Amino acid sequence: MDARLETIRDTVLARNPGEGEFHQAVTEVFESLGPVHDRHPEFLEGAVLERLCEPERQIIFRVPWVDDAGRFQINRGFRVEFNSALGPFKGGLRFHPSVNLGIVKFLGFEQIFKNALTGMPIGGGKGGSDFDPRGRSDGEIMRFCQSFMTELYRHIGEYTDVPAGDIGVGGREIGYLFGQYKRITNRYESGVLTGKGISWGGSLVRPEATGYGTVIFTQEMLKTRGQSFEGQRVVVSGSGNVAINAIAKAQGLGATVVACSDSSGYIVDEAGIDVELLRQIKEVERGRLKDYEARRSNVTYVDGGSVWDLDATVALPCATQNELDGDAAARLVRNGLLAVGEGANMPSTRDAVAVFQDSGILFGPGKAANAGGVATSALEMQQNASRDSWSFAHTEERLTEIMVGIHDRCAATAAEYGDPGNYVLGANIGGFVKVADAMLAQGLI
Ligand code: NDP
């Protein structure tokens, strides 16, 4: 790392102790930015990096609610409003027991660059709670969401901060959150949340967008080597929103997706995952992946273990951060891997990224490859602002254009800075320069 940047990075780490994931995300970005600061000394003089690493606002709040047994439950809520240089804060809400401030900050920090790369007018933020939705009834989920919004509503708005979904927050939760916002504020403010239902202000393609976008980005990377998804053997981690839609899109492009996982284990279906069955089990019945084995022949369910033990030519990690480590990366590379497209945020550890890059594997980092979700959220905001709703085909076409554009910008930036094919460098520099220019133009804020 450039020595000037290392000093700033060390200060950031010391000021934010115990936030491992945030440290990891900051370090990874700083490692790319040395050459930018050689060309743009004004970024150092303007203390852009120091400002960028300090969120504009961090909100932590109590979320009290009552469970079905009548017991009082207390969770912790977070919203980190990281950077609004390019537009209102924008980023999802995560409900998972592992959520803490460091995780929300890593996600919010990544979101700044991702949102800049989309070319849309959106800043970066993220939020969530350590609430565990697993095994909770609809009533419990609703009461939790209502309590969460009873504090969050003060801080959000279509021109201020626009949350969406993430792990544990899908259409059902966005519905309960929106209902409570409307009730408290007496405003039908469609633009305050994205990921809404189609009949009340949502956008077609938003549910599919992150998974589809990841596959479109990966397809563009494959094209640079004269390849495509046709005939590829794909392994996906996760079986949530991003994973299911990545599987659907990859198979639509002629690949065979042979495996996917949840936090308990993984399934292997050599004939290719039956996406409709998977959707039925995970989205309609809210069941576990293990249920898939009983309902389809020639399927193996592996309890525990890692989906990355399987061979694949394309790997799409779509579950969570740091789920693919250096050993798994080395094994995948030895067994014929061509490309990795990160549907999740920071799923590959730093060691894994190093293995992929040193081996010449096509590697699309999450902040570029999974930007289709937030880009389509911005399209939802556009539709809300103009009180319009677009067709599936038109919205998907916009998503495809945006993803191809992100791919091409990352590739062009990497080449401009002397490291063609390095999408990590391209994404970090491309996103950073856009935000840094806007921050300098807006003065010391
Ligand atoms: P979902 O809640 O729909 O699905 C998450 C999936 O990942 C589930 O299969 C879950 O398994 C698994 N998972 C979650 N945590 C862990 C863990 N600690 N270990 C192993 N498996 C785990 O979330 P999404 O699909 O929306 O999000 C997945 C990833 O994509 C996240 O990194 C998210 O930040 C990122 N992302 C999502 C976007 C979106 O639009 N939704 C946009 C951009 C990025 P289980 O059911 O067993 O918990």
Coordinates of C-alpha atoms and ligand atoms in Angstrom, one line a residue:
M1 CA 0.0 0.0 0.0
D2 CA 1.1 3.6 -0.8
A3 CA 2.9 4.9 2.4
R4 CA 0.7 8.1 2.5
L5 CA -2.4 6.1 2.4
E6 CA -1.1 3.6 4.9
T7 CA -0.8 6.3 7.5
I8 CA -4.4 7.4 6.9
R9 CA -5.6 3.8 6.9
D10 CA -3.8 3.1 10.3
T11 CA -5.6 6.1 11.8
V12 CA -8.9 4.9 10.6
L13 CA -8.3 1.4 12.0
A14 CA -7.2 2.8 15.4
R15 CA -10.3 5.1 15.6
N16 CA -12.7 2.2 14.9
P17 CA -11.4 -0.7 17.1
G18 CA -12.9 -4.1 16.9
E19 CA -14.6 -3.5 13.5
G20 CA -12.8 -6.3 11.6
E21 CA -15.0 -6.3 8.5
F22 CA -14.9 -2.5 8.2
H23 CA -11.1 -2.6 8.5
Q24 CA -11.0 -5.3 5.7
A25 CA -13.1 -3.2 3.4
V26 CA -11.2 0.0 4.0
T27 CA -7.8 -1.8 3.5
E28 CA -8.9 -3.4 0.3
V29 CA -10.0 0.0 -1.2
F30 CA -6.9 1.8 0.0
E31 CA -4.7 -0.8 -1.7
S32 CA -6.1 0.3 -5.1
L33 CA -5.9 4.0 -4.6
G34 CA -2.1 4.9 -4.6
P35 CA -1.9 5.7 -8.4
V36 CA -5.0 8.0 -8.1
H37 CA -3.3 10.1 -5.5
D38 CA -0.2 10.5 -7.7
R39 CA -2.4 12.0 -10.4
H40 CA -4.7 13.9 -8.1
P41 CA -2.8 15.5 -5.2
E42 CA -5.9 17.6 -4.5
F43 CA -7.6 14.5 -3.0
L44 CA -5.0 14.3 -0.2
E45 CA -5.0 18.1 0.3
G46 CA -8.8 17.9 0.6
A47 CA -8.6 15.1 3.2
V48 CA -11.0 13.1 1.0
L49 CA -10.0 9.7 2.4
E50 CA -10.3 10.8 6.0
R51 CA -13.7 12.2 5.3
L52 CA -14.8 9.2 3.3
C53 CA -14.0 6.8 6.2
E54 CA -16.0 8.8 8.7
P55 CA -19.8 8.3 8.2
E56 CA -21.8 11.5 8.0
R57 CA -24.2 10.1 10.6
Q58 CA -24.5 6.8 12.6
I59 CA -27.7 6.0 14.4
I60 CA -28.0 3.1 16.9
F61 CA -31.3 2.5 18.6
R62 CA -33.3 0.1 20.8
V63 CA -36.0 -2.0 19.1
P64 CA -38.4 -3.4 21.7
W65 CA -41.1 -5.8 20.5
V66 CA -43.4 -8.6 21.9
D67 CA -43.1 -12.2 20.7
D68 CA -45.9 -14.7 20.2
A69 CA -45.5 -16.0 23.8
G70 CA -46.0 -12.4 25.1
R71 CA -42.4 -12.1 26.1
F72 CA -40.6 -8.7 25.7
Q73 CA -37.7 -8.8 23.3
I74 CA -35.1 -6.2 22.8
N75 CA -32.9 -5.9 19.7
R76 CA -30.5 -3.3 18.4
G77 CA -31.1 -1.3 15.3
F78 CA -28.5 0.5 13.1
R79 CA -28.5 3.0 10.3
V80 CA -25.2 4.3 9.1
E81 CA -25.5 7.2 6.7
F82 CA -22.1 7.1 5.1
N83 CA -21.8 9.5 2.2
S84 CA -24.3 11.8 0.4
A85 CA -22.0 13.4 -2.1
L86 CA -23.8 11.9 -5.1
G87 CA -27.4 11.7 -3.8
P88 CA -29.5 10.6 -0.8
F89 CA -28.0 7.8 1.3
K90 CA -29.0 4.5 -0.3
G91 CA -28.5 0.9 0.8
G92 CA -30.2 -2.0 2.3
L93 CA -31.3 -3.2 5.8
R94 CA -30.0 -6.5 7.0
F95 CA -31.7 -8.6 9.7
H96 CA -29.4 -11.3 11.0
P97 CA -28.0 -12.2 14.4
S98 CA -24.5 -11.4 13.3
V99 CA -25.2 -7.8 12.6
N100 CA -23.1 -5.3 14.5
L101 CA -21.8 -1.8 13.9
G102 CA -18.6 -3.0 12.1
I103 CA -20.6 -5.1 9.7
V104 CA -23.0 -2.3 8.9
K105 CA -20.1 0.1 8.4
F106 CA -18.3 -2.3 6.0
L107 CA -21.5 -2.7 4.0
G108 CA -22.1 1.1 4.0
F109 CA -18.5 1.9 3.0
E110 CA -18.7 -0.6 0.0
Q111 CA -22.1 0.9 -0.9
I112 CA -20.6 4.3 -1.6
F113 CA -18.4 3.0 -4.4
K114 CA -21.0 0.6 -5.7
N115 CA -23.6 3.3 -6.0
A116 CA -21.1 5.7 -7.7
L117 CA -20.3 2.9 -10.2
T118 CA -23.9 2.6 -11.3
G119 CA -23.8 6.2 -12.6
M120 CA -27.1 6.9 -10.7
P121 CA -27.6 9.9 -8.3
I122 CA -27.4 7.9 -5.0
G123 CA -25.1 8.2 -2.0
G124 CA -24.1 5.3 0.3
G125 CA -25.6 4.0 3.5
K126 CA -26.6 0.7 5.2
G127 CA -28.6 -0.5 8.2
G128 CA -30.1 -3.4 10.0
S129 CA -30.5 -5.2 13.2
D130 CA -29.2 -8.2 15.1
F131 CA -32.8 -9.6 15.0
D132 CA -33.0 -13.2 13.8
P133 CA -36.0 -13.7 11.6
R134 CA -35.5 -17.4 11.3
G135 CA -38.3 -19.4 12.8
R136 CA -40.3 -16.2 13.6
S137 CA -44.0 -16.0 12.7
D138 CA -45.5 -13.4 10.4
G139 CA -46.9 -11.6 13.3
E140 CA -43.6 -11.4 15.1
I141 CA -41.9 -10.2 11.9
M142 CA -44.5 -7.5 11.5
R143 CA -44.3 -6.3 15.1
F144 CA -40.5 -6.2 14.9
C145 CA -40.6 -4.2 11.6
Q146 CA -43.1 -1.8 13.1
S147 CA -41.0 -1.2 16.1
F148 CA -37.8 -0.8 14.0
M149 CA -39.6 1.8 11.8
T150 CA -40.9 3.7 14.8
E151 CA -37.4 5.0 15.3
L152 CA -36.0 4.8 11.8
Y153 CA -38.7 7.0 10.2
R154 CA -37.1 10.1 11.8
H155 CA -34.0 9.6 9.7
I156 CA -35.2 8.6 6.3
G157 CA -37.1 10.2 3.4
E158 CA -37.0 10.2 -0.4
Y159 CA -34.5 13.1 -0.4
T160 CA -32.6 12.0 2.7
D161 CA -32.0 8.3 3.0
V162 CA -33.8 5.5 1.1
P163 CA -33.4 2.0 2.6
A164 CA -34.0 -1.3 0.8
G165 CA -33.6 -5.1 1.6
D166 CA -30.6 -7.2 2.2
I167 CA -30.1 -10.5 4.1
G168 CA -33.3 -11.3 6.0
V169 CA -35.2 -8.3 4.5
G170 CA -37.3 -9.0 1.4
G171 CA -40.7 -8.0 0.1
R172 CA -42.6 -9.0 3.2
E173 CA -40.4 -6.9 5.5
I174 CA -40.4 -3.9 3.2
G175 CA -44.2 -4.0 3.2
Y176 CA -44.4 -3.9 7.0
L177 CA -41.8 -1.2 7.2
F178 CA -43.5 0.9 4.5
G179 CA -46.9 0.5 6.2
Q180 CA -45.6 1.8 9.5
Y181 CA -43.8 4.7 7.9
K182 CA -47.0 5.7 6.2
R183 CA -49.0 5.4 9.4
I184 CA -46.6 7.5 11.5
T185 CA -45.9 10.2 8.9
N186 CA -49.4 10.3 7.2
R187 CA -47.6 10.5 3.9
Y188 CA -47.7 8.1 1.0
E189 CA -44.1 8.7 0.2
S190 CA -43.3 5.9 -2.3
G191 CA -39.7 7.0 -2.8
V192 CA -38.8 6.4 0.9
L193 CA -38.1 2.6 0.5
T194 CA -37.3 0.4 -2.5
G195 CA -38.1 -3.2 -3.0
K196 CA -41.8 -2.5 -2.6
G197 CA -44.6 -4.7 -3.9
I198 CA -45.5 -4.1 -7.6
S199 CA -49.1 -2.9 -6.8
W200 CA -47.9 -0.3 -4.4
G201 CA -44.9 1.4 -6.0
G202 CA -42.4 -1.3 -6.6
S203 CA -40.5 -1.9 -9.8
L204 CA -40.6 -5.0 -11.9
V205 CA -37.2 -6.7 -12.1
R206 CA -36.2 -5.4 -8.6
P207 CA -36.5 -8.8 -7.0
E208 CA -34.4 -10.4 -9.8
A209 CA -32.0 -7.5 -10.3
T210 CA -29.0 -8.4 -8.0
G211 CA -28.8 -12.0 -9.2
Y212 CA -29.4 -11.2 -12.8
G213 CA -27.0 -8.3 -12.7
T214 CA -24.2 -10.5 -11.2
V215 CA -24.6 -13.0 -14.1
I216 CA -24.7 -10.2 -16.7
F217 CA -21.5 -8.8 -15.3
T218 CA -19.8 -12.2 -15.2
Q219 CA -20.9 -12.9 -18.8
E220 CA -19.2 -9.6 -19.8
M221 CA -16.0 -10.8 -18.1
L222 CA -16.2 -14.2 -19.8
K223 CA -16.7 -12.4 -23.2
T224 CA -13.2 -10.8 -22.8
R225 CA -11.8 -14.3 -23.1
G226 CA -14.1 -15.4 -25.9
Q227 CA -16.3 -17.4 -23.5
S228 CA -19.9 -17.2 -22.3
F229 CA -22.1 -19.0 -19.7
E230 CA -23.1 -21.5 -22.4
G231 CA -21.9 -25.0 -21.2
Q232 CA -20.3 -23.7 -17.9
R233 CA -20.6 -25.7 -14.7
V234 CA -21.6 -23.3 -12.0
V235 CA -21.6 -23.5 -8.3
V236 CA -23.6 -20.9 -6.3
S237 CA -23.5 -20.3 -2.5
G238 CA -26.7 -19.2 -0.7
S239 CA -30.3 -19.9 -1.6
G240 CA -31.8 -16.5 -0.9
N241 CA -32.9 -13.7 -3.2
V242 CA -29.5 -13.1 -4.9
A243 CA -28.6 -16.8 -5.3
I244 CA -32.0 -17.9 -6.7
N245 CA -32.0 -15.2 -9.3
A246 CA -28.4 -15.8 -10.2
I247 CA -29.2 -19.5 -10.7
A248 CA -32.2 -18.6 -12.9
K249 CA -30.2 -16.2 -15.1
A250 CA -27.1 -18.4 -15.5
Q251 CA -29.3 -21.4 -16.5
G252 CA -31.2 -19.1 -18.9
L253 CA -27.8 -18.4 -20.6
G254 CA -27.1 -22.1 -21.0
A255 CA -25.1 -22.9 -17.9
T256 CA -25.7 -25.8 -15.5
V257 CA -25.9 -24.8 -11.9
V258 CA -25.1 -27.9 -10.0
A259 CA -25.2 -26.7 -6.4
C260 CA -26.3 -24.1 -3.9
S261 CA -26.3 -23.8 -0.1
D262 CA -27.8 -22.3 3.0
S263 CA -26.2 -21.9 6.4
S264 CA -26.9 -25.6 7.3
G265 CA -25.6 -27.4 4.2
Y266 CA -25.7 -27.7 0.4
I267 CA -27.4 -29.6 -2.3
V268 CA -25.8 -31.1 -5.4
D269 CA -28.1 -31.6 -8.4
E270 CA -26.0 -32.6 -11.4
A271 CA -28.9 -32.2 -13.8
G272 CA -29.1 -28.5 -12.9
I273 CA -31.1 -26.9 -10.1
D274 CA -34.8 -26.8 -10.6
V275 CA -35.3 -23.1 -9.9
E276 CA -39.1 -23.3 -9.6
L277 CA -38.9 -25.9 -6.9
L278 CA -36.2 -24.0 -5.1
R279 CA -38.4 -20.8 -5.2
Q280 CA -41.3 -22.8 -3.9
I281 CA -39.3 -24.1 -1.0
K282 CA -37.4 -21.0 -0.1
E283 CA -39.7 -18.1 -1.0
V284 CA -43.2 -19.6 -0.6
E285 CA -42.8 -22.2 2.1
R286 CA -39.9 -20.5 3.8
G287 CA -38.4 -23.9 4.2
R288 CA -34.8 -25.2 4.3
L289 CA -32.7 -26.4 1.5
K290 CA -32.7 -29.9 2.9
D291 CA -36.4 -30.1 1.8
Y292 CA -35.3 -30.0 -1.9
E293 CA -33.6 -33.4 -1.6
A294 CA -36.8 -35.2 -0.7
R295 CA -38.7 -33.6 -3.6
R296 CA -36.4 -34.3 -6.6
S297 CA -34.5 -37.4 -7.7
N298 CA -30.8 -37.8 -7.9
V299 CA -30.0 -35.0 -5.5
T300 CA -27.5 -35.2 -2.7
Y301 CA -27.8 -33.0 0.4
V302 CA -24.6 -32.5 2.3
D303 CA -25.1 -31.5 5.9
G304 CA -22.5 -28.8 6.9
G305 CA -19.4 -28.7 4.7
S306 CA -18.6 -26.2 2.1
V307 CA -20.1 -25.8 -1.4
W308 CA -16.6 -24.7 -2.5
D309 CA -15.4 -28.3 -2.2
L310 CA -17.2 -28.9 -5.5
D311 CA -15.6 -28.4 -9.0
A312 CA -16.9 -25.5 -11.1
T313 CA -15.8 -23.4 -14.0
V314 CA -17.8 -20.4 -12.7
A315 CA -18.3 -19.7 -9.0
L316 CA -21.0 -17.2 -7.8
P317 CA -20.7 -16.6 -4.1
C318 CA -24.2 -15.2 -3.1
A319 CA -24.5 -15.8 0.6
T320 CA -22.5 -13.6 2.9
Q321 CA -19.1 -11.9 3.7
N322 CA -15.9 -14.0 4.1
E323 CA -17.6 -17.3 3.0
L324 CA -14.8 -18.2 0.5
D325 CA -11.3 -18.4 1.9
G326 CA -7.8 -18.8 0.4
D327 CA -7.8 -22.6 0.7
A328 CA -11.2 -22.9 -1.0
A329 CA -10.0 -20.5 -3.7
A330 CA -6.9 -22.5 -4.4
R331 CA -8.9 -25.7 -4.6
L332 CA -11.3 -24.1 -7.1
V333 CA -8.5 -22.8 -9.2
R334 CA -6.7 -26.2 -9.3
N335 CA -10.0 -27.8 -10.5
G336 CA -10.5 -25.6 -13.5
L337 CA -12.1 -22.4 -12.4
L338 CA -12.4 -19.7 -15.0
A339 CA -14.4 -16.9 -13.3
V340 CA -15.9 -15.6 -10.1
G341 CA -18.7 -13.1 -9.9
E342 CA -19.5 -11.9 -6.4
G343 CA -23.3 -11.7 -5.8
A344 CA -22.7 -11.2 -2.1
N345 CA -20.8 -8.3 -0.5
M346 CA -17.2 -9.2 0.2
P347 CA -17.7 -13.0 0.1
S348 CA -14.1 -13.7 -0.8
T349 CA -11.5 -13.2 1.9
R350 CA -8.4 -11.1 1.1
D351 CA -6.4 -14.3 0.7
A352 CA -9.0 -15.7 -1.7
V353 CA -8.9 -12.6 -3.8
A354 CA -5.1 -12.8 -4.0
V355 CA -5.3 -16.4 -5.2
F356 CA -7.8 -15.5 -7.9
Q357 CA -5.8 -12.6 -9.1
D358 CA -2.5 -14.3 -9.0
S359 CA -3.9 -17.2 -11.0
G360 CA -5.4 -15.0 -13.7
I361 CA -9.0 -15.9 -12.9
L362 CA -11.6 -13.4 -14.0
F363 CA -12.7 -11.9 -10.7
G364 CA -15.7 -9.5 -10.4
P365 CA -15.8 -7.9 -7.0
G366 CA -19.2 -7.5 -5.3
K367 CA -19.2 -3.7 -5.4
A368 CA -19.3 -3.9 -9.2
A369 CA -20.8 -7.4 -9.9
N370 CA -23.8 -7.1 -7.5
A371 CA -24.6 -3.4 -8.2
G372 CA -27.6 -4.4 -10.3
G373 CA -29.8 -4.5 -7.2
V374 CA -29.2 -0.9 -6.1
A375 CA -29.2 0.3 -9.7
T376 CA -32.7 -1.1 -10.1
S377 CA -33.7 0.4 -6.8
A378 CA -32.7 3.8 -8.4
L379 CA -34.9 2.9 -11.3
E380 CA -37.7 2.2 -8.8
M381 CA -37.1 5.7 -7.4
Q382 CA -37.3 7.2 -10.9
Q383 CA -40.6 5.4 -11.5
N384 CA -41.9 6.7 -8.2
A385 CA -40.8 10.3 -8.9
S386 CA -42.6 10.3 -12.2
R387 CA -45.6 8.2 -10.9
D388 CA -45.0 5.7 -13.7
S389 CA -44.3 2.0 -13.9
W390 CA -42.2 0.4 -16.6
S391 CA -42.6 -3.0 -18.3
F392 CA -40.4 -6.0 -17.3
A393 CA -38.7 -5.9 -20.7
H394 CA -37.9 -2.2 -20.5
T395 CA -36.6 -2.4 -17.0
E396 CA -34.5 -5.5 -17.7
E397 CA -33.0 -3.7 -20.7
R398 CA -32.1 -0.8 -18.5
L399 CA -30.5 -3.2 -16.0
T400 CA -28.5 -4.9 -18.7
E401 CA -27.3 -1.6 -20.1
I402 CA -26.2 -0.5 -16.6
M403 CA -24.3 -3.7 -15.8
V404 CA -22.5 -3.7 -19.2
G405 CA -21.7 -0.1 -18.5
I406 CA -20.3 -0.9 -15.1
H407 CA -18.2 -3.7 -16.5
D408 CA -16.8 -1.6 -19.3
R409 CA -16.0 1.3 -16.9
C410 CA -14.2 -1.0 -14.5
A411 CA -12.3 -2.6 -17.4
A412 CA -11.4 0.8 -19.0
T413 CA -10.3 2.2 -15.6
A414 CA -8.1 -0.8 -14.9
A415 CA -6.4 -0.5 -18.3
E416 CA -6.0 3.3 -17.8
Y417 CA -4.2 2.7 -14.6
G418 CA -1.9 0.1 -16.1
D419 CA -3.4 -3.2 -14.9
P420 CA -5.9 -4.5 -17.5
G421 CA -8.3 -7.1 -16.4
N422 CA -8.0 -6.1 -12.7
Y423 CA -11.7 -5.4 -11.9
V424 CA -10.9 -4.8 -8.2
L425 CA -8.7 -1.9 -9.2
G426 CA -11.1 -0.7 -11.8
A427 CA -14.1 -0.7 -9.5
N428 CA -12.3 0.9 -6.6
I429 CA -10.7 3.7 -8.6
G430 CA -13.8 4.2 -10.8
G431 CA -16.1 4.6 -7.8
F432 CA -13.7 6.6 -5.7
V433 CA -12.8 9.3 -8.3
K434 CA -16.5 10.1 -8.9
V435 CA -17.3 10.5 -5.2
A436 CA -14.0 12.4 -4.5
D437 CA -14.7 14.9 -7.3
A438 CA -18.2 15.6 -5.9
M439 CA -16.9 15.9 -2.3
L440 CA -14.3 18.5 -3.3
A441 CA -16.9 20.4 -5.4
Q442 CA -19.2 20.6 -2.4
G443 CA -16.6 22.1 0.0
L444 CA -15.6 20.9 3.4
I445 CA -18.6 19.0 4.6
Ligands
NDP1 P1 -31.3 -13.6 1.7 O1 -31.6 -13.4 3.2 O2 -32.3 -13.6 0.7 O3 -30.4 -14.9 1.6 C1 -29.2 -15.1 2.2 C2 -28.7 -16.5 1.9 O4 -27.4 -16.6 2.4 C3 -29.5 -17.6 2.6 O5 -29.4 -18.8 1.8 C4 -28.7 -17.8 3.9 O6 -28.9 -19.1 4.5 C5 -27.3 -17.6 3.4 N1 -26.5 -17.0 4.6 C6 -26.7 -15.9 5.2 N2 -25.8 -15.7 6.2 C7 -25.0 -16.8 6.1 C8 -24.0 -17.2 6.9 N3 -23.5 -16.5 7.9 N4 -23.4 -18.4 6.6 C9 -23.9 -19.1 5.6 N5 -24.9 -18.8 4.8 C10 -25.5 -17.6 5.1 O7 -30.2 -12.4 1.4 P2 -29.8 -11.9 -0.1 O8 -29.8 -13.0 -1.1 O9 -30.6 -10.7 -0.3 O10 -28.3 -11.4 0.2 C11 -27.2 -12.3 0.0 C12 -25.9 -11.5 -0.2 O11 -26.1 -10.6 -1.3 C13 -25.5 -10.6 1.0 O12 -24.1 -10.5 1.1 C14 -26.1 -9.2 0.6 O13 -25.4 -8.2 1.3 C15 -25.8 -9.2 -0.9 N6 -26.6 -8.3 -1.7 C16 -27.9 -8.3 -1.7 C17 -28.6 -7.4 -2.5 C18 -30.1 -7.6 -2.6 O14 -30.7 -6.9 -3.5 N7 -30.8 -8.4 -1.9 C19 -28.0 -6.4 -3.2 C20 -26.5 -6.5 -3.2 C21 -25.9 -7.4 -2.5 P3 -29.9 -19.3 5.7 O15 -31.3 -19.2 5.1 O16 -29.5 -20.6 6.3 O17 -29.6 -18.2 6.7

